[in-house]
Coordinates of C-alpha atoms and ligand atoms in Angstrom, one line a residue:
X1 CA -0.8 30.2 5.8
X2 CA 2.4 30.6 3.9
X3 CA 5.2 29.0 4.9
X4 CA 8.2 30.5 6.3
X5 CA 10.7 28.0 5.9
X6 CA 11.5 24.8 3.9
X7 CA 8.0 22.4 4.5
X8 CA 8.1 19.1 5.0
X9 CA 5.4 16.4 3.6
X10 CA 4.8 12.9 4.3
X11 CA 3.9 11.3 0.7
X12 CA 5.9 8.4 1.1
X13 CA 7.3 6.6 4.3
X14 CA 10.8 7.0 2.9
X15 CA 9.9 11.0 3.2
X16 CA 10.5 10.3 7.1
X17 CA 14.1 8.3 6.5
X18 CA 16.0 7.8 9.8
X19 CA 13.1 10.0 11.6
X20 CA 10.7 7.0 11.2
X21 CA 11.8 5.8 14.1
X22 CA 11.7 8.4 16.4
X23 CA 7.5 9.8 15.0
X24 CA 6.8 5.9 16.0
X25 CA 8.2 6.4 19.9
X26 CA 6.2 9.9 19.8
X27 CA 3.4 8.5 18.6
X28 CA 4.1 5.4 21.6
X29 CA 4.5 8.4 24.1
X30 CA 1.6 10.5 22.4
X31 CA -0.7 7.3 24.4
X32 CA 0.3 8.9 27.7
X33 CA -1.5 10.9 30.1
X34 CA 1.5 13.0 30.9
X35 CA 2.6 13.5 27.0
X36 CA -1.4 14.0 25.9
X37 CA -1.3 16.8 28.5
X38 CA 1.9 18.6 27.4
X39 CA 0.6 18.7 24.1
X40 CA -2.8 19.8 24.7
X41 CA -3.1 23.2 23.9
X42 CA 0.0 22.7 21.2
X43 CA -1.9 23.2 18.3
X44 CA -4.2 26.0 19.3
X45 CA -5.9 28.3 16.1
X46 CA -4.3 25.6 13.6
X47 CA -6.5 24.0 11.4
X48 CA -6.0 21.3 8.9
X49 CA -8.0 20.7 5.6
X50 CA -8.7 17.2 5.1
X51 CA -9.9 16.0 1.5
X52 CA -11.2 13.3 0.7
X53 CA -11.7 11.6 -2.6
X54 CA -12.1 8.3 -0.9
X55 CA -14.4 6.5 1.9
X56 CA -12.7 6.9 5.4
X57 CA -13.2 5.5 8.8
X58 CA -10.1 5.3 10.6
X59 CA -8.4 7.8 9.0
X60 CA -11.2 10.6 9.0
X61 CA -12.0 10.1 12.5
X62 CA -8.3 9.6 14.1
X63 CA -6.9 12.4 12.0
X64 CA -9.8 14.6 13.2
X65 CA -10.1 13.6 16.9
X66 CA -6.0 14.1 17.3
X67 CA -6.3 17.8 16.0
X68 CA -8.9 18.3 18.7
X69 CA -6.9 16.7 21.0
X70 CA -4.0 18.8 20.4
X71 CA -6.2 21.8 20.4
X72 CA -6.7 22.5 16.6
X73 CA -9.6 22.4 13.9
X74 CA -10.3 20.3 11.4
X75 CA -12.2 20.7 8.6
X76 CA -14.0 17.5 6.1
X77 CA -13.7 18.6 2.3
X78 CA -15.4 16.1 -0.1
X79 CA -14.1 17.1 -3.7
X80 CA -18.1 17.3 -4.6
X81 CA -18.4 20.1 -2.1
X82 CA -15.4 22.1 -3.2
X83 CA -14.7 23.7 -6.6
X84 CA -12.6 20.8 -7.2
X85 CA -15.6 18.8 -8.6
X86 CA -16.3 21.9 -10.8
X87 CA -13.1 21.7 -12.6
X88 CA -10.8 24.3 -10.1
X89 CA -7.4 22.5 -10.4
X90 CA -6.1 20.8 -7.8
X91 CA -2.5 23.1 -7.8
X92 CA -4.7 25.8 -7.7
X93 CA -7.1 24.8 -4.5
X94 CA -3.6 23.8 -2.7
X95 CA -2.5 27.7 -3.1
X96 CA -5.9 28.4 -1.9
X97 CA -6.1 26.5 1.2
X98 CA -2.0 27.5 2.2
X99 CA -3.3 30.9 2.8
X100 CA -5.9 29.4 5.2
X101 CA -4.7 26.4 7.1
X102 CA -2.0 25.3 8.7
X103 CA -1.6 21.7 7.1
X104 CA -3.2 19.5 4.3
X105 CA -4.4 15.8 4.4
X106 CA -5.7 14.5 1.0
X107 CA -7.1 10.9 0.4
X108 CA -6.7 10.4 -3.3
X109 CA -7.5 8.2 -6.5
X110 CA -4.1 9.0 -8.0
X111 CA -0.2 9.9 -6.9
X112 CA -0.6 12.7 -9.8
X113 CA -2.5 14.5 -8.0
X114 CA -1.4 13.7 -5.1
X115 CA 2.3 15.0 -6.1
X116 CA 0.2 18.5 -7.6
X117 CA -1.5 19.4 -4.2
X118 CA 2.0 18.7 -2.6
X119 CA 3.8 20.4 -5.1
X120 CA 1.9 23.6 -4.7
X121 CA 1.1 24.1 -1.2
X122 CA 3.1 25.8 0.7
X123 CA 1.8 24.2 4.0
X124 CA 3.0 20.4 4.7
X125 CA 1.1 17.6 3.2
X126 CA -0.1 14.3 4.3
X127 CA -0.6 11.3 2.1
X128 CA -3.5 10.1 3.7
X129 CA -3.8 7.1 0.9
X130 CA -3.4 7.6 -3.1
X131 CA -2.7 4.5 -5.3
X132 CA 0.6 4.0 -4.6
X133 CA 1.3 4.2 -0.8
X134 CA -0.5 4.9 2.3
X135 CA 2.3 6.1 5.1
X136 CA 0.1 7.0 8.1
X137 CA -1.1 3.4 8.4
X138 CA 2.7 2.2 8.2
X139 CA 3.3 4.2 11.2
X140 CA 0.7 2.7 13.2
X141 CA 1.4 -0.7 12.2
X142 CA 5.3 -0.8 13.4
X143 CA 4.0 0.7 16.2
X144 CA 1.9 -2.1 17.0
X145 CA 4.1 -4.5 16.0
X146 CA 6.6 -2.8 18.5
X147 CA 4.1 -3.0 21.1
X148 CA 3.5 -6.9 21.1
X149 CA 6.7 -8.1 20.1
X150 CA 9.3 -5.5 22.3
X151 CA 11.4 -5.3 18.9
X152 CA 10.9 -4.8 15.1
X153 CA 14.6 -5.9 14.5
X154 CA 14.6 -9.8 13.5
X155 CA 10.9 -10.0 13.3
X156 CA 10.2 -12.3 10.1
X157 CA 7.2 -10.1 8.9
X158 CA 4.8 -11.2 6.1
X159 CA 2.3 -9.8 4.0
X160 CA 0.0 -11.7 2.4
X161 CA -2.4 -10.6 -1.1
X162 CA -2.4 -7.4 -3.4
X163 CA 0.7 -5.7 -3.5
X164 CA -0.9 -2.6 -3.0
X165 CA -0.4 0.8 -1.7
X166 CA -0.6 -1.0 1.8
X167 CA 2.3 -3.3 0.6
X168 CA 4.2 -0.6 -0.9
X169 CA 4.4 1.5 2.0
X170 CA 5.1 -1.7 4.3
X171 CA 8.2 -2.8 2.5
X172 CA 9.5 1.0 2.5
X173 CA 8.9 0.9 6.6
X174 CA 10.6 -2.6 7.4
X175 CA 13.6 -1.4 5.1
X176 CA 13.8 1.8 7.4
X177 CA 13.7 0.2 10.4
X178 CA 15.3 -2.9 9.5
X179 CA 12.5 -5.8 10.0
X180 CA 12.8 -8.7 7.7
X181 CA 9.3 -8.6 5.2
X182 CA 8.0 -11.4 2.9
X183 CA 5.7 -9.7 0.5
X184 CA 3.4 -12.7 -0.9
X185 CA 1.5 -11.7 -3.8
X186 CA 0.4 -13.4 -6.9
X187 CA 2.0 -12.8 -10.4
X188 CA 0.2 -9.7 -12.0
X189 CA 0.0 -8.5 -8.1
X190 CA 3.6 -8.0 -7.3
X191 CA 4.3 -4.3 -4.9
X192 CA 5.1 -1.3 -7.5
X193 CA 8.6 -2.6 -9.1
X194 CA 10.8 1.0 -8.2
X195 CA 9.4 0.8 -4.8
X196 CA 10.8 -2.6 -4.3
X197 CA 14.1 -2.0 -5.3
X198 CA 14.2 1.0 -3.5
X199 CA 13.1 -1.3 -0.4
X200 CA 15.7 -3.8 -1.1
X201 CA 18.6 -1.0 -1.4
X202 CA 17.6 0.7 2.2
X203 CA 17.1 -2.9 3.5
X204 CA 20.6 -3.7 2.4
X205 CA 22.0 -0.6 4.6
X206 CA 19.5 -1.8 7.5
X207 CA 20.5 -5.4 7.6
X208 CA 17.1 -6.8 6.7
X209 CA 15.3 -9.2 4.0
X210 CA 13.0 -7.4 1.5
X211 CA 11.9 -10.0 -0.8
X212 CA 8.7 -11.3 -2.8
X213 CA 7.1 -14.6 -2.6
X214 CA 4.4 -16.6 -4.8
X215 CA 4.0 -19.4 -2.2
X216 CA 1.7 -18.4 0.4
X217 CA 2.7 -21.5 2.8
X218 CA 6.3 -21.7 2.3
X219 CA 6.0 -17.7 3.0
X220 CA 4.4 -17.9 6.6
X221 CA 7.0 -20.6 7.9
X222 CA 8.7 -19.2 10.8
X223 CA 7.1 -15.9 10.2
X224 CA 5.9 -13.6 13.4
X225 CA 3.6 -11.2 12.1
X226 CA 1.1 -12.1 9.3
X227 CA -0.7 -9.2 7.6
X228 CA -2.9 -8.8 5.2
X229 CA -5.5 -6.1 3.2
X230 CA -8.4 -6.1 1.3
X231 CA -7.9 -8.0 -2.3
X232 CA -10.2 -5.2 -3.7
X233 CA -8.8 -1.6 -3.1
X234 CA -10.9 1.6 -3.7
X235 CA -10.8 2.1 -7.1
X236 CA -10.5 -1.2 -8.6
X237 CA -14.4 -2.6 -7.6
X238 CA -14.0 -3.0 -11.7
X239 CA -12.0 -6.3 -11.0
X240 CA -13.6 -7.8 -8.1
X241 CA -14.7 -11.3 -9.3
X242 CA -11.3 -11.9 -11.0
X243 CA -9.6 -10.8 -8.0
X244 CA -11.4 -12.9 -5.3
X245 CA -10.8 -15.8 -7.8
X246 CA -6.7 -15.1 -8.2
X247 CA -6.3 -14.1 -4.1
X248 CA -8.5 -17.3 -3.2
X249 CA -4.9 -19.3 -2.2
X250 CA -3.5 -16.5 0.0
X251 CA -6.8 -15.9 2.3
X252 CA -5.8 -16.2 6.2
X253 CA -7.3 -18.8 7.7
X254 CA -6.5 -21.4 10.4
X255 CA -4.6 -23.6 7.9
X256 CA -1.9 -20.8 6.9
X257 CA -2.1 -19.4 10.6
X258 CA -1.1 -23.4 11.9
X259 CA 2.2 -22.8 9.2
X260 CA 3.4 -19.6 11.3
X261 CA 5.0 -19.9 15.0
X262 CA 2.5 -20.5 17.7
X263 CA 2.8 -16.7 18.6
X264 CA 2.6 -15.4 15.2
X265 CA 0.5 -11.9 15.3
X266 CA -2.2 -10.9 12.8
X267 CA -2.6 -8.3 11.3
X268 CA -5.3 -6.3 9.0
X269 CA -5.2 -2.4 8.0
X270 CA -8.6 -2.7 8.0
X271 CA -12.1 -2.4 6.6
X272 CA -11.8 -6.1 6.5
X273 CA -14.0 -7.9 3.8
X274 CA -14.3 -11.0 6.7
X275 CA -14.7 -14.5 4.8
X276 CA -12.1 -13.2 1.7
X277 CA -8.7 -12.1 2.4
X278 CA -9.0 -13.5 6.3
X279 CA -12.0 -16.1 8.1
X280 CA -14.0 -14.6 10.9
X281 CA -11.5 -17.4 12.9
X282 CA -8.6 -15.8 12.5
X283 CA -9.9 -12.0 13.1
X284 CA -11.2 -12.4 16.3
X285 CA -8.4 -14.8 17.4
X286 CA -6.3 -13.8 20.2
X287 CA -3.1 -13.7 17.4
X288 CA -5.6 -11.2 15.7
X289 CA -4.5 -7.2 17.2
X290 CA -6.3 -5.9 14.3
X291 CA -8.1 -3.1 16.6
X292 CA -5.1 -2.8 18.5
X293 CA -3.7 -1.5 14.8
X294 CA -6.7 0.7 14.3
X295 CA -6.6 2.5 17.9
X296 CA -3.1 3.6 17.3
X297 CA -3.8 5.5 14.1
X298 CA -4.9 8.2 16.5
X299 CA -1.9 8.0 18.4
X300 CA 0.7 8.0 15.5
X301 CA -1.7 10.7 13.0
X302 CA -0.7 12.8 16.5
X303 CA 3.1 12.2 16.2
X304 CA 2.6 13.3 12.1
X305 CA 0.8 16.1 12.4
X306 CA 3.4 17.7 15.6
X307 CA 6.6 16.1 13.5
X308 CA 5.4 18.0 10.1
X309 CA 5.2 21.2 12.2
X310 CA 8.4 21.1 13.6
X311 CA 6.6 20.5 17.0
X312 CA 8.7 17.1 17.9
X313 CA 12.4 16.6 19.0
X314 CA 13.8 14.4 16.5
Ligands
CP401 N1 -7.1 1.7 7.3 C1 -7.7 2.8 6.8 O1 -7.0 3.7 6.2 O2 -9.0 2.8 7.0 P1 -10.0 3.9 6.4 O3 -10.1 3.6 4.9 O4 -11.3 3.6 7.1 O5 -9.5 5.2 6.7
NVA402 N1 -5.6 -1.0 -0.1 C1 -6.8 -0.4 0.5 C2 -6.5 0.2 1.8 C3 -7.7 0.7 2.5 C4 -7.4 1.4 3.8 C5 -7.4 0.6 -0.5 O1 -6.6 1.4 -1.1 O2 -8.6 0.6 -0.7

């Protein structure tokens, strides 16, 4: 449908500023009986288009099984089923489906065309993964964190491997909410350079460390959290045997683990590729809260979805 009024998108987790930390306590309240209830029927005859360019698990299933419990519609659109795979441009297909749905998540290859769908709808858009960030994880992930540790302030985060979309979008979300994050990452592998510096400026006004690291063990000393992602993303299978070669010294296993505080939490965004970037040890440890993580995509793709239609009180 069109829009009636500025729209708002989530492409970036910096698109949510000093919001991010109110969508994480709706998305914390969004696990309740009483707040699932009050928000039941909220969405009734909305739909959302969902395209994907991409595999999905989490984020197909969550996205879909919070618009049905908020009393919307989804629909799955795989660029080989649309006109999209015939050549219809990707600005054009975003004026298309405005005049039909209510909101727009799009898993794709590139931020190009990630920026075209967003610049041409006029229905928000979610970022639901391109090559440069991947914000509803982020969201699910502080929430996490806040759920095992009481606090994100003066947590020693860590990030371990590619410096990825994952990474990008993790250094933007501690900066907002002013957690300290170690990204450690190979040379050649380092986060996207602006959205470091970007990181480091809003860490700066947040009172927290933003900084790279090429040491895996000197990184994990003292840290609380420990998180990591695949060292193959989609779209890079190209460079796989390099890749598990360069990443070999920054795998999670009991040795780096024994390096962190006794407490310190693991973390994965998940699919994990068990036996590379973390041992079967350390996953189904009781540091691990990798499926912790994955259950609250639901709750937090819930908080998006009612924050970019001006549902929530923020
Ligand atoms: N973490 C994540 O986005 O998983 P999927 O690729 O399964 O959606
Ligand atoms: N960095 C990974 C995340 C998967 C959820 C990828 O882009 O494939």
């Amino acid at each position: 449908m069109p829009s009636t009024g500025i729209k708002k998108d989530l492409i970036s987790v910096s698109d949510l500023g000093a919001d991010l930390g109110s969508v994480i306590t709706w998305a914390s309240k969004l696990k309740t009986k009483e707040y699932n209830a009050q928000f039941a029927e909220s969405l009734k005859s909305k739909s959302m288009a969902m395209i994907f360019e991409k595999s999905s698990t989490r984020t197909r299933v969550s996205f879909e099984v919070a618009m049905t419990q908020l009393g919307g519609h989804s629909l799955f659109l795989s660029p080989k089923d649309l006109q999209l795979g015939r050549g219809e441009s990707v600005g054009d297909t975003a004026c298309v489906l405005s005049r039909y749905v209510d909101i727009i998540m799009y898993r794709a290859f590139n931020h190009e065309t990630m920026m075209e769908l967003a610049n041409n709808a006029t229905v928000p858009v979610i970022n639901a993964l391109d090559n440069i960030e991947h914000p509803c994880q982020i969201i699910a992930d502080l929430l996490t964190i806040l759920e095992h540790k009481c606090t994100l302030k003066d947590i020693n985060f860590v990030y371990m491997g590619d410096g990825n979309n994952v990474c990008n979008s993790l250094l933007l979300g501690a900066a907002l909410v002013g957690m300290n994050m170690t990204a450690a990452c190979p040379e050649g592998y380092l986060p996207d350079p602006e959205i470091m510096e970007k990181a480091k400026k809003l860490g700066e006004i947040n009172e927290c460390s933003i900084k790279v690291m090429q040491d895996p063990l000197a990184a994990v000393q003292s840290c609380d959290v420990i998180y990591t992602d695949v060292w193959v993303s989609m779209g890079d299978e190209g460079e796989q045997a390099e890749r598990e070669r360069i990443f070999q010294p920054f795998q999670i296993n009991s040795g780096l683990v024994k390096a962190a505080k006794d407490d310190c939490m693991i973390m994965h965004c998940l699919p994990a590729h068990r036996g590379l970037e973390i041992t079967d040890e350390v996953m189904d440890s009781k540091q691990s809260v990798v499926f912790d993580q994955a259950e609250n995509r639901l709750h937090a793709q819930k908080a998006i979805i009612l924050y970019l239609l001006g549902r929530l009180e923020v």
